[in-house]
Each structure stands twice: as C-alpha cells, then as structure tokens.
Amino acid sequence: MQEEVVDVVEVDTEDTSPVVAPFNVTEEERISWFKGKLPKFVIFDSDERAQRFHGRVLEFFDHECETQFFMTWISPVRSFGSREFLSMESVFRAHPRGCLMILSRTMDSRRGYRLLKPLQDRGFKVHAVTPDLSFMFKNTPAEAWFAEMKKGNKDPDFIIVKSFSGLRNSIGAQSMDAEMKHWTRLNNAVLVFDMNHPLLHKFIEEFALTFDGNKWGHNGPYLVSRVVQRVKNRPGYNFTVLPPMAFYPVDWTRIGGLFKKPKNHADTKWIKAKLLQLSGETYGVHLWNKQSSRVRIEEGSIMQRLISDHCIICKHIYSS
C-alpha cells in the first residue's frame, strides 16, 4: 500500500465550489445546464488516479477483510468532520477485521490521508479511492445515462452499534404503518446486499431511467421504495425489509431528542429505556445530518453515550 500513500500525499484535489442544479426547469433545460457546467464536475474526470481505481480496489480488499464496507463522500474534504469520523470509528468498533473503502475524489488527497491516518495507525483497514465512474457503470443500466451526462449534459451520518455479520440482502424501512404492519417508506442510507443482486440492478436501472436532481429524495428513499414495491412479489428477488428500529430508530423530526441531556427524572428514565431498546434491536442509528448537524451534543444525552460506547479514538466527543 506504500505506493498509493505516495500518490495520495502528492495531490490535494478539492472541489471548493459545489455546483447546484437550478430548480423549476424542464428536462431539456437541465441537460443544457449540465452541458455548460460539466467541466466543473470533477467527479466525472477520468484521470490517472481514477483509471487506477480497479487495481486499487482489488489490492485493498484482500482475504483478511471479514466484512466489506463502502462509503461515498462527494463534499469537500474540509467538510469531513468529527461526526463523519465517528461513523468510521463505529464501523471498526463493531467490525475490527472489516475493511472500509471511501469512494471519494476529495478524500483521496493529502488532507484526506491525514484524516484517515489515526485509524490506519491503529491497524484498521480504511482507504479513500478516487472512483472511475465509467468503469463502475460499465455493463449496467447506468452506463448509457452516464455517457449521456458526459456527452450532453453515502451521508456518512450513521453510527453502527452492532455487527452486520448476520445480515444478508437487507434494506431498512424508514417508516411503518402501525396497524397494517407494513412499511410505508424505505431508505437507502444502508444497503446490505450480495454482489450482483438483482434488486441492486433494478435500483441502478431506475436511477438511470428516472433521475431528477431537482426533487428531494427522488433518487434515494423514494427510488428504492418504488422499486421494491414493484418487485416484492416477483420470484428471484430474495431480500429482507428490516423494521425502522434496525437502522432508523428515531424519525428525522425527533432526532434532536438524542442530543439533549436529561432535565428531570422522566427524561432520565426515557434515556435509559431508549438505550436498552437500541442495544437489542438496532444495528445502527441514522443521525439525519440535515436536521442535526448544528445541534450540540450534550453530556448525559443518548448521543454522548452512543459515542462513548462506539468510538475508538474518541476525540472532540461533544463537537458538532
């Protein structure tokens, strides 16, 4: 791995001015906009680092990896803060012999290398690699979509609290109908699937056919929900929908409660009961960063306890 470290520390690429698509425009206007802005989308570049993607992946994931994790990061490396680092720590706290690859051009840099080094120095296998999207999409339904994008045109806010080793081909429900005992929305923040599973193929196909960058959730939670709804009774699609308690034990509208310290005896009892519930039925906790990123972690809160129990380096525990 020494050769890759040298390559990483020589280059510090960071997209410092994210490009945001315009709202309330037609599909043709959006494609025209993409065409004009394409040079600014560094993620589409297929430079020397990107072209080495496949070889670097094969070298990284060896026979010593008991579990393989992938995380995506498309924001500037400066935005990778203490909560994102905690997400990585929780992976290795639950899976000490696991391997985590971060697919990110910005983290595959001098600054990104420095961020990951404390975990690497402790023997954990974590590495950031610039993805080669042309290679990744080859022979998939997204290949034509990506070619059209080039021609014409995973929030890591998640704390793992229990090993995923017993999970296979699973997706989590974000919400359930309490009376019907049936999911009402799924979420794609965590996907645990075998390689080449047909449901993943359908997700990619749906993304390529219906992509819309102007609708919140359209290419994420709503996408996996509508695909699963269509294929759930078809033969050959063997998968499990886990209840919200598995990955989304707290709704985004109530996530702030996990960050607050108890103010009275009733609060203390609720926190103890919630921690007990999380320890038994939950594999991880989605922090809904859009709602919680600015909320301070108070001492004595559920978040403080989760961090204490699942961090490794445990620096800046109360920073947001």
CSV table of C-alpha atoms in Angstrom, one decimal:
chain,number,residue,atom,x,y,z
A,1,MET,CA,0.0,0.0,0.0
A,2,GLN,CA,3.0,2.3,0.3
A,3,GLU,CA,2.9,3.3,-3.4
A,4,GLU,CA,-0.7,4.5,-3.0
A,5,VAL,CA,0.2,6.6,0.0
A,6,VAL,CA,2.9,8.4,-2.0
A,7,ASP,CA,0.4,9.1,-4.8
A,8,VAL,CA,-2.2,10.4,-2.3
A,9,VAL,CA,0.1,12.8,-0.5
A,10,GLU,CA,1.3,14.4,-3.7
A,11,VAL,CA,-2.1,15.6,-4.8
A,12,ASP,CA,-4.7,17.6,-2.9
A,13,THR,CA,-7.7,17.9,-5.1
A,14,GLU,CA,-10.8,19.6,-3.6
A,15,ASP,CA,-13.9,20.9,-5.3
A,16,THR,CA,-14.3,24.1,-3.3
A,17,SER,CA,-17.3,25.4,-5.2
A,18,PRO,CA,-20.1,22.8,-5.4
A,19,VAL,CA,-22.4,23.2,-8.4
A,20,VAL,CA,-26.1,23.2,-7.7
A,21,ALA,CA,-28.6,22.5,-10.4
A,22,PRO,CA,-31.3,25.1,-11.0
A,23,PHE,CA,-34.8,24.5,-9.8
A,24,ASN,CA,-38.1,24.6,-11.7
A,25,VAL,CA,-36.7,23.9,-15.1
A,26,THR,CA,-37.6,21.4,-17.8
A,27,GLU,CA,-35.6,18.3,-18.5
A,28,GLU,CA,-34.1,19.8,-21.7
A,29,GLU,CA,-33.1,23.0,-19.8
A,30,ARG,CA,-31.5,20.9,-17.0
A,31,ILE,CA,-29.5,18.9,-19.6
A,32,SER,CA,-28.4,22.1,-21.2
A,33,TRP,CA,-27.3,23.4,-17.9
A,34,PHE,CA,-25.3,20.2,-17.1
A,35,LYS,CA,-23.6,20.5,-20.5
A,36,GLY,CA,-22.4,24.0,-19.7
A,37,LYS,CA,-21.3,23.2,-16.2
A,38,LEU,CA,-19.8,19.7,-16.9
A,39,PRO,CA,-16.1,20.9,-16.7
A,40,LYS,CA,-16.7,21.8,-13.1
A,41,PHE,CA,-17.9,18.3,-12.1
A,42,VAL,CA,-14.5,16.9,-11.1
A,43,ILE,CA,-16.2,13.6,-10.1
A,44,PHE,CA,-16.7,12.9,-13.8
A,45,ASP,CA,-12.9,13.2,-14.6
A,46,SER,CA,-11.2,10.0,-15.7
A,47,ASP,CA,-7.6,11.0,-14.9
A,48,GLU,CA,-4.7,8.7,-13.9
A,49,ARG,CA,-6.0,8.2,-10.3
A,50,ALA,CA,-9.4,7.3,-11.5
A,51,GLN,CA,-8.1,4.9,-14.1
A,52,ARG,CA,-6.2,3.0,-11.3
A,53,PHE,CA,-9.5,2.5,-9.4
A,54,HIS,CA,-10.0,-1.2,-10.2
A,55,GLY,CA,-6.5,-2.2,-9.3
A,56,ARG,CA,-6.5,-0.3,-6.0
A,57,VAL,CA,-9.8,-1.9,-5.0
A,58,LEU,CA,-8.5,-5.4,-5.7
A,59,GLU,CA,-5.3,-4.7,-3.8
A,60,PHE,CA,-7.2,-3.2,-0.8
A,61,PHE,CA,-9.9,-5.9,-0.4
A,62,ASP,CA,-7.8,-9.0,0.4
A,63,HIS,CA,-8.7,-12.3,2.1
A,64,GLU,CA,-8.3,-10.7,5.6
A,65,CYS,CA,-11.4,-8.5,5.2
A,66,GLU,CA,-14.2,-10.2,7.1
A,67,THR,CA,-16.7,-7.6,6.0
A,68,GLN,CA,-16.5,-5.1,3.2
A,69,PHE,CA,-17.9,-1.6,3.6
A,70,PHE,CA,-18.3,1.2,1.1
A,71,MET,CA,-18.8,4.9,1.9
A,72,THR,CA,-19.3,7.7,-0.6
A,73,TRP,CA,-18.2,11.2,0.0
A,74,ILE,CA,-18.7,13.9,-2.6
A,75,SER,CA,-18.4,17.0,-0.5
A,76,PRO,CA,-15.1,19.0,0.0
A,77,VAL,CA,-12.7,17.2,2.3
A,78,ARG,CA,-12.8,20.2,4.7
A,79,SER,CA,-16.5,19.2,5.5
A,80,PHE,CA,-15.4,15.8,6.8
A,81,GLY,CA,-15.8,16.5,10.5
A,82,SER,CA,-16.0,14.7,13.9
A,83,ARG,CA,-19.4,13.2,13.2
A,84,GLU,CA,-18.2,11.7,9.9
A,85,PHE,CA,-15.1,10.4,11.7
A,86,LEU,CA,-17.3,8.8,14.4
A,87,SER,CA,-19.2,7.0,11.6
A,88,MET,CA,-16.0,5.4,10.5
A,89,GLU,CA,-15.0,4.6,14.1
A,90,SER,CA,-18.3,2.8,14.7
A,91,VAL,CA,-17.6,0.6,11.7
A,92,PHE,CA,-14.4,-0.7,13.2
A,93,ARG,CA,-15.7,-0.9,16.8
A,94,ALA,CA,-18.3,-3.4,15.6
A,95,HIS,CA,-16.1,-5.0,12.9
A,96,PRO,CA,-12.5,-4.9,13.9
A,97,ARG,CA,-11.4,-7.0,11.0
A,98,GLY,CA,-13.7,-5.2,8.5
A,99,CYS,CA,-12.4,-3.1,5.6
A,100,LEU,CA,-13.8,0.4,4.7
A,101,MET,CA,-13.3,2.0,1.3
A,102,ILE,CA,-14.3,5.6,0.9
A,103,LEU,CA,-15.2,6.4,-2.7
A,104,SER,CA,-14.2,10.0,-3.0
A,105,ARG,CA,-12.0,12.2,-5.1
A,106,THR,CA,-11.7,14.8,-2.4
A,107,MET,CA,-10.8,12.4,0.4
A,108,ASP,CA,-8.2,10.8,-1.9
A,109,SER,CA,-5.9,13.7,-1.2
A,110,ARG,CA,-3.2,14.8,1.2
A,111,ARG,CA,-5.7,16.2,3.7
A,112,GLY,CA,-7.9,13.2,3.4
A,113,TYR,CA,-4.9,10.9,4.1
A,114,ARG,CA,-4.1,12.8,7.2
A,115,LEU,CA,-7.7,12.4,8.4
A,116,LEU,CA,-7.7,8.6,8.0
A,117,LYS,CA,-4.2,8.1,9.3
A,118,PRO,CA,-5.1,7.8,13.0
A,119,LEU,CA,-7.3,4.8,12.2
A,120,GLN,CA,-4.7,3.3,9.9
A,121,ASP,CA,-2.0,3.7,12.5
A,122,ARG,CA,-4.1,1.5,14.9
A,123,GLY,CA,-4.3,-1.3,12.3
A,124,PHE,CA,-7.7,-0.6,10.8
A,125,LYS,CA,-8.2,-1.0,7.1
A,126,VAL,CA,-9.6,2.2,5.7
A,127,HIS,CA,-8.7,3.9,2.5
A,128,ALA,CA,-10.1,6.6,0.2
A,129,VAL,CA,-10.0,6.0,-3.5
A,130,THR,CA,-11.0,8.2,-6.5
A,131,PRO,CA,-13.7,6.3,-8.3
A,132,ASP,CA,-13.7,5.6,-12.0
A,133,LEU,CA,-17.4,6.1,-12.8
A,134,SER,CA,-17.0,4.9,-16.4
A,135,PHE,CA,-15.6,1.6,-15.1
A,136,MET,CA,-18.2,1.3,-12.3
A,137,PHE,CA,-21.1,1.9,-14.6
A,138,LYS,CA,-19.9,-0.4,-17.4
A,139,ASN,CA,-22.4,-3.1,-18.4
A,140,THR,CA,-25.0,-1.7,-16.1
A,141,PRO,CA,-28.3,0.2,-16.9
A,142,ALA,CA,-26.5,3.4,-15.8
A,143,GLU,CA,-23.8,3.2,-18.5
A,144,ALA,CA,-26.0,4.9,-21.1
A,145,TRP,CA,-27.2,7.5,-18.6
A,146,PHE,CA,-23.6,8.3,-17.6
A,147,ALA,CA,-22.5,8.5,-21.2
A,148,GLU,CA,-25.3,10.9,-21.9
A,149,MET,CA,-24.4,13.0,-18.9
A,150,LYS,CA,-20.8,13.3,-20.1
A,151,LYS,CA,-21.9,14.0,-23.7
A,152,GLY,CA,-24.9,16.2,-23.3
A,153,ASN,CA,-25.1,17.5,-20.3
A,154,LYS,CA,-23.4,7.8,1.5
A,155,ASP,CA,-24.3,10.7,4.1
A,156,PRO,CA,-21.9,9.1,6.4
A,157,ASP,CA,-24.2,10.3,9.2
A,158,PHE,CA,-24.6,6.8,10.6
A,159,ILE,CA,-23.4,5.2,13.8
A,160,ILE,CA,-23.1,1.4,13.8
A,161,VAL,CA,-23.9,-0.2,17.1
A,162,LYS,CA,-23.9,-3.9,16.3
A,163,SER,CA,-22.2,-6.1,13.8
A,164,PHE,CA,-23.8,-6.6,10.4
A,165,SER,CA,-22.4,-10.1,10.1
A,166,GLY,CA,-25.8,-11.7,10.5
A,167,LEU,CA,-27.4,-9.6,7.8
A,168,ARG,CA,-27.7,-10.5,4.1
A,169,ASN,CA,-29.6,-8.9,1.3
A,170,SER,CA,-31.3,-6.4,3.6
A,171,ILE,CA,-32.8,-2.9,3.3
A,172,GLY,CA,-34.3,-0.9,6.1
A,173,ALA,CA,-37.8,0.6,6.4
A,174,GLN,CA,-37.8,4.3,7.4
A,175,SER,CA,-41.5,4.2,8.4
A,176,MET,CA,-44.2,1.6,9.0
A,177,ASP,CA,-48.0,1.5,9.2
A,178,ALA,CA,-48.5,0.6,12.8
A,179,GLU,CA,-51.9,-1.1,12.1
A,180,MET,CA,-51.1,-2.9,8.9
A,181,LYS,CA,-47.5,-3.8,10.0
A,182,HIS,CA,-46.3,-2.8,6.5
A,183,TRP,CA,-43.5,-0.4,5.5
A,184,THR,CA,-44.6,2.9,4.1
A,185,ARG,CA,-41.2,4.1,3.1
A,186,LEU,CA,-37.8,2.6,2.7
A,187,ASN,CA,-34.4,4.3,2.9
A,188,ASN,CA,-31.2,3.7,1.0
A,189,ALA,CA,-28.7,5.1,3.7
A,190,VAL,CA,-27.7,1.5,4.4
A,191,LEU,CA,-27.9,-1.4,1.9
A,192,VAL,CA,-26.5,-4.8,2.8
A,193,PHE,CA,-26.5,-7.0,-0.4
A,194,ASP,CA,-24.6,-9.7,-2.2
A,195,MET,CA,-22.6,-8.6,-5.2
A,196,ASN,CA,-24.8,-8.5,-8.4
A,197,HIS,CA,-28.0,-9.0,-6.5
A,198,PRO,CA,-30.9,-8.4,-8.9
A,199,LEU,CA,-32.5,-5.8,-6.7
A,200,LEU,CA,-29.4,-3.6,-6.9
A,201,HIS,CA,-29.6,-4.0,-10.7
A,202,LYS,CA,-33.1,-2.7,-10.6
A,203,PHE,CA,-32.1,0.3,-8.4
A,204,ILE,CA,-29.4,1.2,-10.9
A,205,GLU,CA,-31.9,0.8,-13.8
A,206,GLU,CA,-34.5,3.0,-12.1
A,207,PHE,CA,-31.8,5.7,-11.3
A,208,ALA,CA,-30.8,5.8,-15.0
A,209,LEU,CA,-34.3,6.0,-16.3
A,210,THR,CA,-35.9,8.4,-13.8
A,211,PHE,CA,-33.0,10.6,-12.4
A,212,ASP,CA,-34.2,14.0,-11.4
A,213,GLY,CA,-31.8,16.2,-9.4
A,214,ASN,CA,-34.5,18.8,-8.6
A,215,LYS,CA,-36.7,16.5,-6.4
A,216,TRP,CA,-35.5,15.8,-2.9
A,217,GLY,CA,-35.4,12.1,-2.2
A,218,HIS,CA,-36.5,11.2,-5.7
A,219,ASN,CA,-33.2,9.4,-6.4
A,220,GLY,CA,-32.9,7.9,-2.9
A,221,PRO,CA,-35.6,6.9,-0.5
A,222,TYR,CA,-38.4,7.3,-3.0
A,223,LEU,CA,-36.4,5.4,-5.6
A,224,VAL,CA,-35.8,2.3,-3.5
A,225,SER,CA,-39.4,2.4,-2.2
A,226,ARG,CA,-41.0,2.4,-5.6
A,227,VAL,CA,-38.7,-0.3,-7.0
A,228,VAL,CA,-39.2,-2.6,-4.0
A,229,GLN,CA,-43.0,-2.1,-4.3
A,230,ARG,CA,-42.9,-3.2,-7.9
A,231,VAL,CA,-40.7,-6.4,-7.4
A,232,LYS,CA,-41.6,-7.5,-3.9
A,233,ASN,CA,-43.8,-10.4,-5.1
A,234,ARG,CA,-41.6,-11.5,-8.1
A,235,PRO,CA,-39.6,-14.7,-8.0
A,236,GLY,CA,-35.8,-14.4,-7.8
A,237,TYR,CA,-35.8,-11.3,-5.6
A,238,ASN,CA,-34.8,-12.7,-2.2
A,239,PHE,CA,-34.4,-9.9,0.3
A,240,THR,CA,-35.5,-8.7,3.7
A,241,VAL,CA,-37.1,-5.4,4.7
A,242,LEU,CA,-36.0,-4.7,8.2
A,243,PRO,CA,-38.2,-2.6,10.6
A,244,PRO,CA,-37.3,1.0,11.3
A,245,MET,CA,-35.7,0.1,14.6
A,246,ALA,CA,-32.9,-1.6,12.7
A,247,PHE,CA,-31.4,1.5,11.0
A,248,TYR,CA,-33.8,4.4,11.6
A,249,PRO,CA,-34.9,4.1,15.2
A,250,VAL,CA,-35.6,7.8,15.5
A,251,ASP,CA,-37.6,9.7,12.9
A,252,TRP,CA,-35.9,12.8,11.4
A,253,THR,CA,-38.4,15.1,13.1
A,254,ARG,CA,-37.4,13.8,16.6
A,255,ILE,CA,-33.6,13.3,16.1
A,256,GLY,CA,-32.8,16.3,18.2
A,257,GLY,CA,-34.0,14.5,21.3
A,258,LEU,CA,-31.0,12.1,21.2
A,259,PHE,CA,-28.7,15.1,21.7
A,260,LYS,CA,-30.3,16.5,24.8
A,261,LYS,CA,-29.3,15.8,28.4
A,262,PRO,CA,-32.0,14.8,30.9
A,263,LYS,CA,-33.7,17.6,32.7
A,264,ASN,CA,-35.7,15.6,35.1
A,265,HIS,CA,-36.3,12.1,36.4
A,266,ALA,CA,-38.7,11.3,33.5
A,267,ASP,CA,-36.1,12.3,30.9
A,268,THR,CA,-33.5,10.0,32.7
A,269,LYS,CA,-35.9,7.1,32.6
A,270,TRP,CA,-36.6,7.7,28.9
A,271,ILE,CA,-32.9,7.8,28.0
A,272,LYS,CA,-32.2,4.5,29.9
A,273,ALA,CA,-35.2,2.8,28.2
A,274,LYS,CA,-34.1,4.1,24.8
A,275,LEU,CA,-30.5,2.9,25.2
A,276,LEU,CA,-31.8,-0.5,26.3
A,277,GLN,CA,-34.0,-0.6,23.2
A,278,LEU,CA,-31.2,0.4,20.9
A,279,SER,CA,-28.9,-2.2,22.4
A,280,GLY,CA,-31.3,-5.0,21.5
A,281,GLU,CA,-33.0,-4.3,18.2
A,282,THR,CA,-30.8,-1.8,16.4
A,283,TYR,CA,-27.8,-2.3,14.1
A,284,GLY,CA,-27.2,1.4,13.6
A,285,VAL,CA,-28.6,4.9,14.1
A,286,HIS,CA,-29.1,7.3,11.2
A,287,LEU,CA,-28.4,10.8,12.5
A,288,TRP,CA,-30.3,12.7,9.8
A,289,ASN,CA,-27.5,15.2,9.5
A,290,LYS,CA,-29.5,17.8,7.6
A,291,GLN,CA,-31.6,18.2,10.8
A,292,SER,CA,-29.0,17.5,13.5
A,293,SER,CA,-25.7,18.8,12.1
A,294,ARG,CA,-25.9,22.1,14.1
A,295,VAL,CA,-27.3,20.5,17.3
A,296,ARG,CA,-24.8,20.4,20.1
A,297,ILE,CA,-24.2,17.0,21.8
A,298,GLU,CA,-24.9,17.5,25.5
A,299,GLU,CA,-23.2,15.5,28.2
A,300,GLY,CA,-25.6,12.8,29.5
A,301,SER,CA,-27.5,12.6,26.3
A,302,ILE,CA,-28.1,9.4,24.3
A,303,MET,CA,-25.7,10.6,21.6
A,304,GLN,CA,-23.0,11.1,24.2
A,305,ARG,CA,-23.5,7.6,25.4
A,306,LEU,CA,-23.5,6.2,21.9
A,307,ILE,CA,-20.3,8.0,21.0
A,308,SER,CA,-18.6,6.8,24.2
A,309,ASP,CA,-19.6,3.2,23.6
A,310,HIS,CA,-18.8,3.1,19.9
A,311,CYS,CA,-15.8,5.4,19.2
A,312,ILE,CA,-12.2,4.3,19.0
A,313,ILE,CA,-10.1,7.5,19.2
A,314,CYS,CA,-12.9,9.5,20.9
A,315,LYS,CA,-11.6,13.0,20.2
A,316,HIS,CA,-13.8,16.0,20.2
A,317,ILE,CA,-16.7,13.9,21.5
A,318,TYR,CA,-19.1,16.9,22.0
A,319,SER,CA,-18.2,18.9,18.9
A,320,SER,CA,-20.9,19.2,16.2
